[in-house]
Amino acid sequence: MSAQILDGKAIAADLRQSIKSSVTERITAGQRPPGLAVILVGEDPASQVYVRNKRRSCEEVGFYSEEHKLSTETSQEELLALIDSMNEKEAIDGILVQLPLPDQIDEETVIERILPTKDVDGFHPYNVGRLVLRMPILRSCTPKGMMTMLERTGQKLEGLDAVIIGQSNIVGRPMALELLAARCTITVCHSRTKNLEEKVRNADIVVAAIGRPNYVPGAWIKPGALVLDVGINRLDNGKLVGDVDFESAKKKASWITPVPGGVGPMTIATLLENTLQAAELHSKSAN
């Protein structure tokens, strides 16, 4: 048995094409294009790459976009003032503050300053709370992107046992809520979890999001399982790998995401999807 590959690049390309068509329809109907403001504080190389990719994606689908680059020494008050101005700007539907932030800035304070209706990352407590109550509006990008990938498998998710390795606010916790809403039975594992191998061996869905290269061996994967690998780790030889040992795991899984080219492209595509959704919400409230 060899797993089918969940090609994040291809699925993301389809999603971007759909978004582009929707933007064209908006403009034809006399509405403005969706607008995204990206704020980068500091000189983190990985963050700079992410921001550049987001700008290109905005151009591809026809969004209006703004990029605000601030120095590492920027104060929290200065950043909050910029967020306030973006909250008030009608042309902006989504605000993304690239994480991580410098030590002098509190991430939670920044996230909560963004209007929930412009929180296209889906990190605001309001949006997470709505997901808890099964009333989602703007959903966290990476988990929502993974749910889109699971839909592409054609597999019925109801009743499946899902194990999420990692409990971060960005991936693990919201992904647990997404899968719970899909009527899966959820186990969230973390650094204090006992018998991790046993839990993974019994899982119909495995989501790995801990940032440890090849941490989950293929031997742990249940035959026919769906495997979603969020990890992006660079080895000493320069090779990028995930949290799951791909070569051994693909021999047992029914579907598996590669690294790179799996979950990563879906995160940016879902950010665009959320921005379009936010624009449509703003258009309705203005009428």
Coordinates of C-alpha atoms in Angstrom, one line a residue:
M1 CA 0.0 0.0 0.0
S2 CA 1.2 3.5 -0.9
A3 CA -0.6 6.6 0.2
Q4 CA -2.2 9.1 -2.1
I5 CA -0.5 12.5 -1.8
L6 CA -2.5 15.4 -0.6
D7 CA -1.0 18.0 -2.9
G8 CA -1.3 21.3 -1.0
K9 CA 0.2 23.3 -4.0
A10 CA -2.5 22.0 -6.4
I11 CA -5.4 22.4 -3.9
A12 CA -4.1 26.0 -3.0
A13 CA -3.9 26.9 -6.7
D14 CA -7.5 25.8 -7.3
L15 CA -8.6 27.8 -4.3
R16 CA -6.7 30.9 -5.5
Q17 CA -8.4 30.6 -8.9
S18 CA -11.8 30.4 -7.3
I19 CA -11.0 33.5 -5.2
K20 CA -9.8 35.3 -8.3
S21 CA -13.1 34.6 -10.0
S22 CA -15.0 35.9 -7.0
V23 CA -12.9 39.1 -6.9
T24 CA -13.7 39.6 -10.6
E25 CA -17.4 39.2 -10.0
R26 CA -17.2 41.8 -7.1
I27 CA -15.5 44.3 -9.3
T28 CA -17.9 43.7 -12.2
A29 CA -20.7 44.3 -9.7
G30 CA -19.2 47.7 -8.8
Q31 CA -17.7 46.7 -5.5
R32 CA -14.1 47.3 -4.4
P33 CA -11.5 44.5 -4.3
P34 CA -10.8 42.9 -0.9
G35 CA -8.0 44.6 1.0
L36 CA -5.3 43.0 3.1
A37 CA -2.9 44.9 5.4
V38 CA 0.3 42.9 6.4
I39 CA 2.4 44.3 9.2
L40 CA 5.9 43.0 9.8
V41 CA 7.9 44.1 12.8
G42 CA 11.6 43.4 12.7
E43 CA 14.0 41.6 10.3
D44 CA 13.1 37.9 10.9
P45 CA 14.2 36.2 7.6
A46 CA 11.5 33.6 7.7
S47 CA 8.8 36.2 8.3
Q48 CA 10.1 38.3 5.4
V49 CA 9.7 35.3 3.1
Y50 CA 6.2 34.7 4.3
V51 CA 5.2 38.3 3.9
R52 CA 6.7 38.4 0.4
N53 CA 4.7 35.3 -0.6
K54 CA 1.5 36.8 0.8
R55 CA 2.0 40.0 -1.3
R56 CA 2.5 37.9 -4.4
S57 CA -0.6 35.9 -3.7
C58 CA -2.7 39.1 -3.2
E59 CA -1.5 40.4 -6.6
E60 CA -2.4 37.0 -8.2
V61 CA -6.0 37.1 -7.0
G62 CA -6.6 40.8 -7.5
F63 CA -6.6 42.0 -3.9
Y64 CA -5.7 45.5 -2.8
S65 CA -2.8 45.1 -0.3
E66 CA -0.7 47.2 2.0
E67 CA 2.6 46.2 3.5
H68 CA 3.9 48.0 6.7
K69 CA 7.4 47.2 7.7
L70 CA 8.4 48.4 11.2
S71 CA 11.8 48.3 12.9
T72 CA 12.7 45.8 15.6
E73 CA 12.7 48.7 18.1
T74 CA 9.0 49.6 17.4
S75 CA 7.1 50.1 20.6
Q76 CA 3.8 48.3 21.4
E77 CA 2.0 51.6 21.4
E78 CA 3.2 52.4 17.9
L79 CA 2.1 49.0 16.6
L80 CA -1.3 49.3 18.3
A81 CA -1.7 52.8 16.8
L82 CA -1.1 51.4 13.3
I83 CA -3.6 48.6 13.9
D84 CA -6.2 51.2 15.0
S85 CA -5.7 53.0 11.7
M86 CA -6.1 49.8 9.7
N87 CA -9.2 49.0 11.7
E88 CA -10.7 52.3 10.6
K89 CA -9.7 52.1 7.0
E90 CA -12.6 51.0 4.8
A91 CA -10.3 49.7 2.0
I92 CA -8.8 47.2 4.4
D93 CA -10.9 44.0 5.2
G94 CA -8.1 41.9 6.8
I95 CA -5.2 42.7 9.1
L96 CA -2.3 40.3 9.5
V97 CA 0.4 40.9 12.0
Q98 CA 3.3 38.6 11.2
L99 CA 4.4 36.5 14.2
P100 CA 6.7 36.3 16.1
L101 CA 7.0 39.8 17.5
P102 CA 9.9 41.4 19.3
D103 CA 10.1 40.8 23.1
Q104 CA 8.8 44.3 24.0
I105 CA 5.5 43.6 22.3
D106 CA 2.8 41.4 23.8
E107 CA 1.3 39.1 21.1
E108 CA -2.1 38.6 22.9
T109 CA -2.6 42.4 23.3
V110 CA -1.9 42.9 19.6
I111 CA -4.2 40.0 18.5
E112 CA -7.0 41.4 20.6
R113 CA -6.6 44.9 19.2
I114 CA -7.5 43.8 15.7
L115 CA -11.2 44.0 15.0
P116 CA -12.7 40.5 15.0
T117 CA -14.2 41.2 11.6
K118 CA -10.7 41.9 10.2
D119 CA -9.0 39.1 12.0
V120 CA -8.2 37.0 8.9
D121 CA -5.7 34.9 10.8
G122 CA -8.6 33.7 13.0
F123 CA -6.6 34.2 16.2
H124 CA -8.9 36.7 18.1
P125 CA -10.6 35.2 21.1
Y126 CA -14.0 36.2 19.6
N127 CA -13.4 34.1 16.5
V128 CA -11.9 31.2 18.4
G129 CA -14.9 31.3 20.8
R130 CA -17.4 31.2 17.9
L131 CA -15.6 28.1 16.6
V132 CA -16.0 26.5 20.1
L133 CA -19.7 27.2 19.9
R134 CA -19.9 25.8 16.3
M135 CA -20.8 29.3 15.0
P136 CA -17.6 30.1 13.1
I137 CA -17.0 33.2 11.0
L138 CA -13.3 33.7 10.4
R139 CA -11.4 30.5 11.2
S140 CA -7.7 29.9 11.9
C141 CA -6.0 29.6 8.5
T142 CA -3.9 26.4 8.9
P143 CA -6.6 24.3 10.5
K144 CA -9.2 25.5 8.0
G145 CA -6.8 24.8 5.2
M146 CA -6.3 21.3 6.5
M147 CA -10.1 20.8 6.6
T148 CA -10.2 21.8 3.0
M149 CA -7.6 19.2 2.3
L150 CA -9.5 16.5 4.1
E151 CA -12.6 17.3 2.1
R152 CA -10.6 16.6 -1.1
T153 CA -10.0 13.0 0.1
G154 CA -13.7 12.3 -0.2
Q155 CA -13.5 10.4 3.1
K156 CA -16.3 10.6 5.6
L157 CA -14.9 12.1 8.8
E158 CA -17.9 11.4 11.1
G159 CA -16.9 9.0 13.8
L160 CA -13.2 8.8 13.0
D161 CA -10.7 8.9 15.8
A162 CA -8.3 11.9 15.4
V163 CA -5.1 12.5 17.2
I164 CA -3.5 15.9 17.2
I165 CA 0.1 16.1 18.3
G166 CA 0.7 19.6 19.6
Q167 CA -1.6 22.0 21.5
S168 CA -0.6 25.5 20.1
N169 CA -3.2 28.2 19.8
I170 CA -2.3 28.5 16.1
V171 CA -2.7 24.9 15.0
G172 CA -3.4 22.2 17.7
R173 CA -6.3 23.7 19.6
P174 CA -8.3 25.1 16.7
M175 CA -7.7 22.0 14.7
A176 CA -9.2 20.0 17.5
L177 CA -12.2 22.2 17.4
E178 CA -12.5 21.8 13.6
L179 CA -12.4 18.1 13.8
L180 CA -14.8 18.0 16.7
A181 CA -17.2 20.1 14.6
A182 CA -16.8 17.4 11.9
R183 CA -18.0 14.8 14.5
C184 CA -14.6 13.2 15.0
T185 CA -13.5 11.9 18.4
I186 CA -10.5 14.0 19.5
T187 CA -7.4 13.3 21.4
V188 CA -4.9 16.3 21.8
C189 CA -1.4 15.2 22.8
H190 CA 1.4 17.4 24.2
S191 CA 4.7 17.1 26.1
R192 CA 3.0 15.5 29.1
T193 CA 1.0 12.9 27.2
K194 CA 1.6 9.3 28.2
N195 CA 1.8 6.4 25.7
L196 CA 1.8 8.7 22.6
E197 CA 2.7 5.8 20.3
E198 CA -0.4 3.8 21.5
K199 CA -2.6 6.8 20.8
V200 CA -1.2 7.4 17.3
R201 CA -1.4 3.7 16.4
N202 CA -5.2 3.8 17.0
A203 CA -5.8 7.1 15.1
D204 CA -7.8 7.3 11.8
I205 CA -6.5 10.9 11.4
V206 CA -3.1 12.0 12.6
V207 CA -2.2 15.8 12.7
A208 CA 1.4 16.4 13.6
A209 CA 2.3 19.9 14.7
I210 CA 5.2 19.9 17.2
G211 CA 8.2 21.1 15.1
R212 CA 10.4 18.0 15.6
P213 CA 11.9 16.5 12.5
N214 CA 10.6 13.0 11.6
Y215 CA 9.3 12.6 15.2
V216 CA 6.5 10.2 14.2
P217 CA 7.8 7.0 12.6
G218 CA 5.8 5.2 10.0
A219 CA 5.5 2.2 12.2
W220 CA 3.1 4.2 14.4
I221 CA 0.7 4.9 11.6
K222 CA -2.5 2.9 11.4
P223 CA -3.1 1.3 8.0
G224 CA -5.3 3.5 6.0
A225 CA -5.0 6.6 8.3
L226 CA -5.1 10.2 7.0
V227 CA -1.9 12.0 7.9
L228 CA -1.5 15.8 8.0
D229 CA 2.0 17.0 8.7
V230 CA 2.2 20.7 9.7
G231 CA 5.9 20.6 10.7
I232 CA 8.6 22.3 8.6
N233 CA 12.0 21.4 9.9
R234 CA 15.4 22.0 8.2
L235 CA 18.0 19.3 8.8
D236 CA 21.7 19.9 9.0
N237 CA 22.1 18.9 5.3
G238 CA 19.6 21.6 4.4
K239 CA 16.7 19.3 3.6
L240 CA 13.2 20.3 4.7
V241 CA 11.2 17.6 6.5
G242 CA 8.0 17.4 8.5
D243 CA 7.2 16.0 11.9
V244 CA 6.3 12.6 10.4
D245 CA 8.8 10.3 8.7
F246 CA 7.3 10.6 5.3
E247 CA 8.9 7.7 3.5
S248 CA 7.9 5.1 6.0
A249 CA 4.5 6.7 6.8
K250 CA 3.3 6.8 3.2
K251 CA 3.6 3.0 3.1
K252 CA 0.8 2.7 5.6
A253 CA -1.4 5.8 5.3
S254 CA -4.2 6.2 2.7
W255 CA -3.5 9.9 2.3
I256 CA -0.6 12.0 3.5
T257 CA 0.7 15.5 3.1
P258 CA 4.2 16.1 1.8
V259 CA 6.7 18.5 3.3
P260 CA 7.2 20.9 1.6
G261 CA 4.2 21.4 -0.6
G262 CA 1.5 20.1 1.7
V263 CA -0.1 22.1 4.5
G264 CA 2.1 25.2 4.0
P265 CA 0.6 26.5 0.7
M266 CA -2.9 26.0 2.1
T267 CA -2.3 28.4 4.9
I268 CA -1.7 31.4 2.6
A269 CA -4.5 30.4 0.3
T270 CA -6.9 30.2 3.3
L271 CA -5.7 33.6 4.4
L272 CA -6.9 34.9 1.1
E273 CA -10.2 33.0 1.4
N274 CA -10.7 34.6 4.8
T275 CA -10.0 38.1 3.5
L276 CA -12.6 37.6 0.7
Q277 CA -15.1 36.4 3.3
A278 CA -14.3 39.4 5.5
A279 CA -14.8 41.7 2.4
E280 CA -18.2 40.1 1.7
L281 CA -19.2 40.6 5.4
H282 CA -18.2 44.2 5.3
S283 CA -20.1 44.7 2.0
K284 CA -23.3 43.3 3.6
S285 CA -23.0 45.4 6.7
A286 CA -22.6 48.6 4.6
N287 CA -25.8 47.9 2.7

